[in-house]
PDB file of C-alpha atoms in Angstrom:
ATOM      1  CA  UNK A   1      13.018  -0.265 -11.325  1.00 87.00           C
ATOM      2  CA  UNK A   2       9.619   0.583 -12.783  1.00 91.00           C
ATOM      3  CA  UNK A   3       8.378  -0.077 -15.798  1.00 88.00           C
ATOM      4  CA  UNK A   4       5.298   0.853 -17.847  1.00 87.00           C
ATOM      5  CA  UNK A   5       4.070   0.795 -21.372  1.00 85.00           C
ATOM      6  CA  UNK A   6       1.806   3.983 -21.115  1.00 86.00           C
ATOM      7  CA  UNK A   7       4.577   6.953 -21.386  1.00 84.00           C
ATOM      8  CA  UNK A   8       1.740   9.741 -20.836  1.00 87.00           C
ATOM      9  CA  UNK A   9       0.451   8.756 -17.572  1.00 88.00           C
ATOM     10  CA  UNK A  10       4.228   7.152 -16.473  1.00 92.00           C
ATOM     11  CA  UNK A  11       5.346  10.875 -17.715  1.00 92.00           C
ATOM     12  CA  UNK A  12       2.956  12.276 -15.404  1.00 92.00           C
ATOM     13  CA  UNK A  13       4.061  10.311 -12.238  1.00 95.00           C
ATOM     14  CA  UNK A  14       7.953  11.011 -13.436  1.00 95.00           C
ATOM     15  CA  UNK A  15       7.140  14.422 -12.978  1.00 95.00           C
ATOM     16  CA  UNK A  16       5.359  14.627  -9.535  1.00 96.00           C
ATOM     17  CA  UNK A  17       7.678  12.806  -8.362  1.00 96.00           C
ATOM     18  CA  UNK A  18      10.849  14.627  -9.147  1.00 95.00           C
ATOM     19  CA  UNK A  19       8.461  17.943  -8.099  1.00 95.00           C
ATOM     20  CA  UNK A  20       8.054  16.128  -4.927  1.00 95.00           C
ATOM     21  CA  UNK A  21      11.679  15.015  -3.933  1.00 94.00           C
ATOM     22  CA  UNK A  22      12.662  18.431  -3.738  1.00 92.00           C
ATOM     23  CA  UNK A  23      10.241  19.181  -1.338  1.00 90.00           C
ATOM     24  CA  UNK A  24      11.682  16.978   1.220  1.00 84.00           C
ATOM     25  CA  UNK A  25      11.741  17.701   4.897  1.00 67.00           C
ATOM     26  CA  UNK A  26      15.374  17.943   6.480  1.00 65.00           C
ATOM     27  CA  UNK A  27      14.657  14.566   8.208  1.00 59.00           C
ATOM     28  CA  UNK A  28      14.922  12.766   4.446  1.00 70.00           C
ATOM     29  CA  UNK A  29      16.895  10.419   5.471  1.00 74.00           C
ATOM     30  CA  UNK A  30      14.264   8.538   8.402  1.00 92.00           C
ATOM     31  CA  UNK A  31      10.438   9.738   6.012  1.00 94.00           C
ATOM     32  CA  UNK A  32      11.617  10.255   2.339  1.00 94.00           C
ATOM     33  CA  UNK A  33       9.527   9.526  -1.289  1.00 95.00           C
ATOM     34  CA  UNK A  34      11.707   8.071  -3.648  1.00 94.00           C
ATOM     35  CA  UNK A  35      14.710   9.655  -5.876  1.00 94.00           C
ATOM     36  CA  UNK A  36      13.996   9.327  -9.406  1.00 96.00           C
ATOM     37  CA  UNK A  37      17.774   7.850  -9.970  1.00 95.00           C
ATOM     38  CA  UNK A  38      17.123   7.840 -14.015  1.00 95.00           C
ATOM     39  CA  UNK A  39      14.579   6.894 -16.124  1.00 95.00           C
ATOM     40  CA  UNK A  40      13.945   6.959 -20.550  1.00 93.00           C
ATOM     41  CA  UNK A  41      12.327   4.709 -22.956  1.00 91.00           C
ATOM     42  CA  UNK A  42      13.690   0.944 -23.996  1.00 90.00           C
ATOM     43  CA  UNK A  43      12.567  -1.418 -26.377  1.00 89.00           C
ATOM     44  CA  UNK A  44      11.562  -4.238 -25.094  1.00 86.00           C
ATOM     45  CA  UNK A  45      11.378  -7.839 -27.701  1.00 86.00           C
ATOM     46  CA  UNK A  46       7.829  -9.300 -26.282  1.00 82.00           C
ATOM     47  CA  UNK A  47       8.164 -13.148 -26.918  1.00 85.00           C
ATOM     48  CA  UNK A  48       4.449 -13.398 -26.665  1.00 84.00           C
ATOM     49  CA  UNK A  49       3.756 -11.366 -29.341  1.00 83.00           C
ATOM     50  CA  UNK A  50       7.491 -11.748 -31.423  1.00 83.00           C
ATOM     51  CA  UNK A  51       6.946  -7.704 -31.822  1.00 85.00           C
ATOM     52  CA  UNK A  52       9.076  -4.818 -30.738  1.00 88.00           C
ATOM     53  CA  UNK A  53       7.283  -2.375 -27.859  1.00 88.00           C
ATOM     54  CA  UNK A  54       8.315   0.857 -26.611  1.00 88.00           C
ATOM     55  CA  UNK A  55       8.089   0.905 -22.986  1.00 91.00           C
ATOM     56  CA  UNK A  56       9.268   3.765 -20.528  1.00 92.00           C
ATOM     57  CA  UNK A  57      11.492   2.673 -17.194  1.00 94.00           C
ATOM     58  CA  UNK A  58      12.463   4.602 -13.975  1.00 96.00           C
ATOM     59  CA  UNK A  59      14.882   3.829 -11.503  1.00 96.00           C
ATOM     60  CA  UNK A  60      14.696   4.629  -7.902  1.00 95.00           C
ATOM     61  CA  UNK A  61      16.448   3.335  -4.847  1.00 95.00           C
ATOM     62  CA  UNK A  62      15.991   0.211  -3.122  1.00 95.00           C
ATOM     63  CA  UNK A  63      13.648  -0.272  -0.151  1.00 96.00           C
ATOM     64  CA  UNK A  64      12.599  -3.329   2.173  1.00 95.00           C
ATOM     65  CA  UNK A  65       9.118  -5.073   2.388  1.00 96.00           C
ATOM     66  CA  UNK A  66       5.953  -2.773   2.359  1.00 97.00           C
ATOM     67  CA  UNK A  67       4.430  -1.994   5.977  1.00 97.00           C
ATOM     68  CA  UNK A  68       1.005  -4.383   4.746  1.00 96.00           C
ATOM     69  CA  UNK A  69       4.165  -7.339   4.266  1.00 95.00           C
ATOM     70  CA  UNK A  70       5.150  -6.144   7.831  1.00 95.00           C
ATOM     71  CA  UNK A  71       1.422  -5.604   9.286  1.00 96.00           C
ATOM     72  CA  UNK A  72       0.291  -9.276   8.348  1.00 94.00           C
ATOM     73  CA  UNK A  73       3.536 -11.127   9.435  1.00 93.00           C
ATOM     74  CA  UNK A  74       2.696  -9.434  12.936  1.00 94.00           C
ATOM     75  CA  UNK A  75      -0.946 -10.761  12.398  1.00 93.00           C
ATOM     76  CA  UNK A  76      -2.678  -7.553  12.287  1.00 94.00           C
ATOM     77  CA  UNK A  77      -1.385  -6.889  15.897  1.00 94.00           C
ATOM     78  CA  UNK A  78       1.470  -3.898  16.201  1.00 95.00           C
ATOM     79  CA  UNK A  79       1.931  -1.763  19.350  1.00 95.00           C
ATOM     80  CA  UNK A  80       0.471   1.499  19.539  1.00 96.00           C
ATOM     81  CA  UNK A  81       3.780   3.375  19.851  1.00 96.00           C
ATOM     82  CA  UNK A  82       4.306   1.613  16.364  1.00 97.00           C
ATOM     83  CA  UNK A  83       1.184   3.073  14.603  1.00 97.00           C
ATOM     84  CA  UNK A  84       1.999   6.414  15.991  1.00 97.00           C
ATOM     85  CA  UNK A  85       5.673   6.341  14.204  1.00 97.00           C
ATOM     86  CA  UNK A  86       3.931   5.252  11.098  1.00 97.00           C
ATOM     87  CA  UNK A  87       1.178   8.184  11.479  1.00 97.00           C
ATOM     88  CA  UNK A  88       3.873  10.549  12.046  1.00 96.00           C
ATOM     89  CA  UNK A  89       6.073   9.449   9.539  1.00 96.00           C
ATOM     90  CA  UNK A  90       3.236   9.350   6.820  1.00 97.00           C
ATOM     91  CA  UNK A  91       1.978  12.738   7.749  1.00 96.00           C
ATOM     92  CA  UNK A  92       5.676  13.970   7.144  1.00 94.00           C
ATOM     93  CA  UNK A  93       5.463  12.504   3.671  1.00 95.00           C
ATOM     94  CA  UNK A  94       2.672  13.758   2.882  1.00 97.00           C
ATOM     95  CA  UNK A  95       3.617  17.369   3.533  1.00 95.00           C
ATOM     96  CA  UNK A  96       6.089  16.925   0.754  1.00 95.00           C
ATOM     97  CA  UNK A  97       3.627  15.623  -1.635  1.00 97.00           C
ATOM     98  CA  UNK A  98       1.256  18.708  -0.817  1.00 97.00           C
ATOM     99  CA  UNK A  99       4.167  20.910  -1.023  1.00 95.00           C
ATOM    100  CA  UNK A 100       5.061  19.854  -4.384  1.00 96.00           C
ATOM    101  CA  UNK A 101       0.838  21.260  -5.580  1.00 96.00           C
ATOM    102  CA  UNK A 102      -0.252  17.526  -5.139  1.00 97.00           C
ATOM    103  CA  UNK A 103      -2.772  14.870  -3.552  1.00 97.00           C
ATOM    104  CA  UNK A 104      -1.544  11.601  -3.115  1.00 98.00           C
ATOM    105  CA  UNK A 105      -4.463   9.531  -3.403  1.00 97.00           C
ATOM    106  CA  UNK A 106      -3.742   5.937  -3.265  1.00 97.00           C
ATOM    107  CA  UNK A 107      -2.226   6.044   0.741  1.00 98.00           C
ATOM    108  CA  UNK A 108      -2.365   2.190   1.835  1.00 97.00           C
ATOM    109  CA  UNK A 109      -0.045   0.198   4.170  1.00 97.00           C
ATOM    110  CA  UNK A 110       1.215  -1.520   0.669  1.00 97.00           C
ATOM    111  CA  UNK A 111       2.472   1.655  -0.774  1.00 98.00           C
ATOM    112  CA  UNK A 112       4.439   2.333   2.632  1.00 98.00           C
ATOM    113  CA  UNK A 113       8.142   1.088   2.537  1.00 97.00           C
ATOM    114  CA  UNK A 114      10.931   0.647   5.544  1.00 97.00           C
ATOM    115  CA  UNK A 115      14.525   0.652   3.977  1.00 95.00           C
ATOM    116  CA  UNK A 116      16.436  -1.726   2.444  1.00 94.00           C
ATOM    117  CA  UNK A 117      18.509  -2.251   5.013  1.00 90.00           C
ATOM    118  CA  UNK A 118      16.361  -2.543   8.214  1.00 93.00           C
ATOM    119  CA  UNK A 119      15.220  -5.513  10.384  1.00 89.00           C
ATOM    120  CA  UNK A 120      12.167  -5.632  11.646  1.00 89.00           C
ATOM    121  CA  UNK A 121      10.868  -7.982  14.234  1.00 85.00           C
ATOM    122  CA  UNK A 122       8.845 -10.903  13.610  1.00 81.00           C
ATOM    123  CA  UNK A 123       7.516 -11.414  17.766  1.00 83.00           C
ATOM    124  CA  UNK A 124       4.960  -8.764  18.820  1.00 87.00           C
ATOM    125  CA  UNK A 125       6.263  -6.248  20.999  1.00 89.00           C
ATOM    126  CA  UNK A 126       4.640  -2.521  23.168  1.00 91.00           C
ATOM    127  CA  UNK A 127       8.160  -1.238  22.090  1.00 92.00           C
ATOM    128  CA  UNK A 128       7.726   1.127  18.592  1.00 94.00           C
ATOM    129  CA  UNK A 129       9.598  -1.692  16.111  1.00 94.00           C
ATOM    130  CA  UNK A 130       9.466   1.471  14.061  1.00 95.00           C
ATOM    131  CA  UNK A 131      11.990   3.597  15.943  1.00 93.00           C
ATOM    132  CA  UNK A 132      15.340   3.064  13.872  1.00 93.00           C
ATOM    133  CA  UNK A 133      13.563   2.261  10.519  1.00 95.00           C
ATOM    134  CA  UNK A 134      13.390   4.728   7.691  1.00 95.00           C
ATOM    135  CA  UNK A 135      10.143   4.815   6.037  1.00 97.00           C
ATOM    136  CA  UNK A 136       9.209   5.499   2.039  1.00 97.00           C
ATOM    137  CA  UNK A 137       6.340   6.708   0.215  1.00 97.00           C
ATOM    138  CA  UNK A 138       6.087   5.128  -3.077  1.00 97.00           C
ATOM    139  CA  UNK A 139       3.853   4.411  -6.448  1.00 96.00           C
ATOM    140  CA  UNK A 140       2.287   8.372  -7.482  1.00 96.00           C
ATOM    141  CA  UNK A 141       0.393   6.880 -10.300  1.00 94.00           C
ATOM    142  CA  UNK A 142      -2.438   7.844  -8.980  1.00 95.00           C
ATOM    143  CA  UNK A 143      -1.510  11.646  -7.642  1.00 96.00           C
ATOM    144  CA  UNK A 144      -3.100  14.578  -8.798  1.00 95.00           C
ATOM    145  CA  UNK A 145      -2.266  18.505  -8.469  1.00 95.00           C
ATOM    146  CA  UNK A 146      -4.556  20.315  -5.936  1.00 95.00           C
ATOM    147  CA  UNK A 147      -3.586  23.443  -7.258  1.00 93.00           C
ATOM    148  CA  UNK A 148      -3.655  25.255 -10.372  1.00 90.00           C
ATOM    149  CA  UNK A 149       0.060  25.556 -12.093  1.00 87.00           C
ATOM    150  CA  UNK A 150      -1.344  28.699 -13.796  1.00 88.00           C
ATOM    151  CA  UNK A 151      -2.832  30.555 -11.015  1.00 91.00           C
ATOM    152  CA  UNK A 152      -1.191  29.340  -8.304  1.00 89.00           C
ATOM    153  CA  UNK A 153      -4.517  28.788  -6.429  1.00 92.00           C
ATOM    154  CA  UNK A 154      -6.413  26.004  -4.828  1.00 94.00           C
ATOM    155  CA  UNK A 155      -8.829  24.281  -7.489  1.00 91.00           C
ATOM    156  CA  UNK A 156     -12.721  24.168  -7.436  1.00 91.00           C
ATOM    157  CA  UNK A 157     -14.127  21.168  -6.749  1.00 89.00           C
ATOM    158  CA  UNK A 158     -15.564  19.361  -9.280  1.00 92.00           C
ATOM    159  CA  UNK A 159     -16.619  16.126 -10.808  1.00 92.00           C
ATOM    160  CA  UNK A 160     -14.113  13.475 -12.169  1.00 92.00           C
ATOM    161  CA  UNK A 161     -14.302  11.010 -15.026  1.00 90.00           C
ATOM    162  CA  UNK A 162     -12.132   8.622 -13.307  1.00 88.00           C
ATOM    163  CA  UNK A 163     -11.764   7.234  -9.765  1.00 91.00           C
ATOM    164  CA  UNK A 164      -8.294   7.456  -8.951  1.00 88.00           C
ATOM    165  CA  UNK A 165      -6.988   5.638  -5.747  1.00 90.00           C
ATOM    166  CA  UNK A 166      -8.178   2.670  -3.819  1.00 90.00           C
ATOM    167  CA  UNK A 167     -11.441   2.143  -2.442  1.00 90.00           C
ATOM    168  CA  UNK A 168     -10.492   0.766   0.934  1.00 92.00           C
ATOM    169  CA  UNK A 169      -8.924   4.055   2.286  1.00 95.00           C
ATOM    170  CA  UNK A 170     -10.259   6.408   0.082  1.00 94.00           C
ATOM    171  CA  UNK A 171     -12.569   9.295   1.269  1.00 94.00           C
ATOM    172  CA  UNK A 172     -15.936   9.614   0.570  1.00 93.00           C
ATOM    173  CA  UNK A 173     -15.341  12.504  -1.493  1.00 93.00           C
ATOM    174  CA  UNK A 174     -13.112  10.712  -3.405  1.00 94.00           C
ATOM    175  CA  UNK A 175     -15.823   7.496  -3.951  1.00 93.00           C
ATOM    176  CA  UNK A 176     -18.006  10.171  -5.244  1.00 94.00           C
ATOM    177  CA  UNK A 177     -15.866  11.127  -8.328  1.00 94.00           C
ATOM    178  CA  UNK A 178     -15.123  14.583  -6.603  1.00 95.00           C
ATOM    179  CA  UNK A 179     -11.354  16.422  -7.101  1.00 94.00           C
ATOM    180  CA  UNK A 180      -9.493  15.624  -3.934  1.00 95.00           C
ATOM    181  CA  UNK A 181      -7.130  17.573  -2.318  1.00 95.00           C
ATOM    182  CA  UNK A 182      -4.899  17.800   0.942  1.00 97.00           C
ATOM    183  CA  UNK A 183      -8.124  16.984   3.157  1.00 97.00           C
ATOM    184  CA  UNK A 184      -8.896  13.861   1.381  1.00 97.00           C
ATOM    185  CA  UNK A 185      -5.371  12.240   1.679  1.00 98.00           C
ATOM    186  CA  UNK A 186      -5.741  13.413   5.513  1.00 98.00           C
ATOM    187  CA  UNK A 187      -9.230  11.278   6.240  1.00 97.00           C
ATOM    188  CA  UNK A 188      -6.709   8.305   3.811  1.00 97.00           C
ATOM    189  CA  UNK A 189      -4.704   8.305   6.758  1.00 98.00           C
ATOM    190  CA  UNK A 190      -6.935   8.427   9.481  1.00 97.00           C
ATOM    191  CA  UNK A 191      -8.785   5.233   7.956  1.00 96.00           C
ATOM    192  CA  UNK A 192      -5.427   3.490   7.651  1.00 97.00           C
ATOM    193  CA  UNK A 193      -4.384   4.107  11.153  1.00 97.00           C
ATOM    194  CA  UNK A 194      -8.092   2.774  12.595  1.00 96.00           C
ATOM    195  CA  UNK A 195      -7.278  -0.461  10.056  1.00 96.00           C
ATOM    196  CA  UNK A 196      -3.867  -0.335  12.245  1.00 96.00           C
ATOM    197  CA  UNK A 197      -5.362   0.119  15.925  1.00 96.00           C
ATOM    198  CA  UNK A 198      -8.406  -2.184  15.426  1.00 95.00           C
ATOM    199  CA  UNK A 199      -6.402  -4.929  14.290  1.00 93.00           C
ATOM    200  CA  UNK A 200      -6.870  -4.651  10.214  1.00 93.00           C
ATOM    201  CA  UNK A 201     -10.074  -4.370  10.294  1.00 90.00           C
ATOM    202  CA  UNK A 202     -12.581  -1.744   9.358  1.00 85.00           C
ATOM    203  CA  UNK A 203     -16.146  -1.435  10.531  1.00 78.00           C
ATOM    204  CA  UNK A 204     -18.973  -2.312   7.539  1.00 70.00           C
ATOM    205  CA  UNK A 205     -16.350  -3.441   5.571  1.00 70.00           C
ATOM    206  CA  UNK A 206     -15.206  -7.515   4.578  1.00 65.00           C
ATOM    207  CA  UNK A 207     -11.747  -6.980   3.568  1.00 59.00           C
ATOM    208  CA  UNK A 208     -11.473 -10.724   3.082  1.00 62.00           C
ATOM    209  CA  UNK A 209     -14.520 -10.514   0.674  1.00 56.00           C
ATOM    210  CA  UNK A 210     -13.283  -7.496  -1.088  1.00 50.00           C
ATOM    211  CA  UNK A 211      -9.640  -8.511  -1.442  1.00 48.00           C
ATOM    212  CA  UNK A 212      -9.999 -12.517  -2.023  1.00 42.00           C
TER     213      UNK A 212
END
């Protein structure tokens, strides 16, 4: 369950997401984004505050640790034949989000998820650990259409307010307050599998620094 206290925006990623489930590949069932199972508004007693709040929920289904969870038990160190399952498997989610009009825009190892029910190994291993796990796209807060509902067509690019996504994987497009589209979730990936390959790190960049 999710749970948020800004209905617009939580509206918003409602709505991309249900767009995008129906654009799922036939192979749903190994690379899927989640099923919105229900969601609606509650009210929610706060016993900070001793006041009432509206707050909008949505129910999906329930997945296994996140592939960064995974990544750092392994201690940055996966096999090869692992990364490329992930890199497949994330470039078949991603062809449902783009389907579905949209960018992604937040693509990180965190927002990656194997099923509930799979068991992962905890030694290292050249074997792809990856081969009978199901993998999961989650968390669209941050996704944005690519193309115009009205016309159909690709958008200009353009200047945005607000940087959406995270600054770790996120193009340099993107870090420039520009529109993103397919291409930007594309060079996402590409940074998250040299994170993968070179052992979580990435050159002119102190991830300890930056996330401590």
């Amino acid at each position: 369950m999710k749970i948020a206290s800004d209905y617009k925006q939580f509206g918003n990623e409602i709505n991309s997401m249900r767009k995008i489930y129906k654009k799922q590949s036939k192979n749903i069932s190994k690379y899927s984004t989640p099923e919105v199972v229900e969601y609606g508004m509650i009210l929610f007693n706060n016993p900070e505050t001793m006041k009432e709040e509206l707050l909008s929920y949505m129910i999906m289904p329930r997945y296994g640790q996140n592939l960064e969870q995974f990544f750092e038990k392994q201690k940055c160190h996966i096999s090869k034949s692992s990364i490329l399952e992930i890199a497949l498997g994330t470039l078949d989610m991603l062809e449902s989000v783009h389907a579905a009009g949209y960018a992604y825009n937040d693509l990180k190892l965190d927002n990656i998820m194997v099923g509930f029910q799979n068991k992962l190994t905890r030694e290292y291993s050249e074997e792809n650990v990856l081969a009978e796990a199901s993998l999961h796209l989650v968390d669209f807060g941050f996704a944005t259409r690519f193309v115009d509902k009205s016309t159909g067509l690709h958008i200009q690019e353009d200047e945005v307010e607000t940087f959406r996504g995270n600054m770790i994987f996120g193009s340099l497009n993107q870090l420039n307050f520009m529109t993103t589209s397919r291409r930007d979730d594309l060079i996402s990936l590409c940074y998250m599998m040299i994170y993968m390959l070179n052992n979580g790190q990435l050159s002119g960049i102190d991830l300890e620094s930056n996330l401590g």
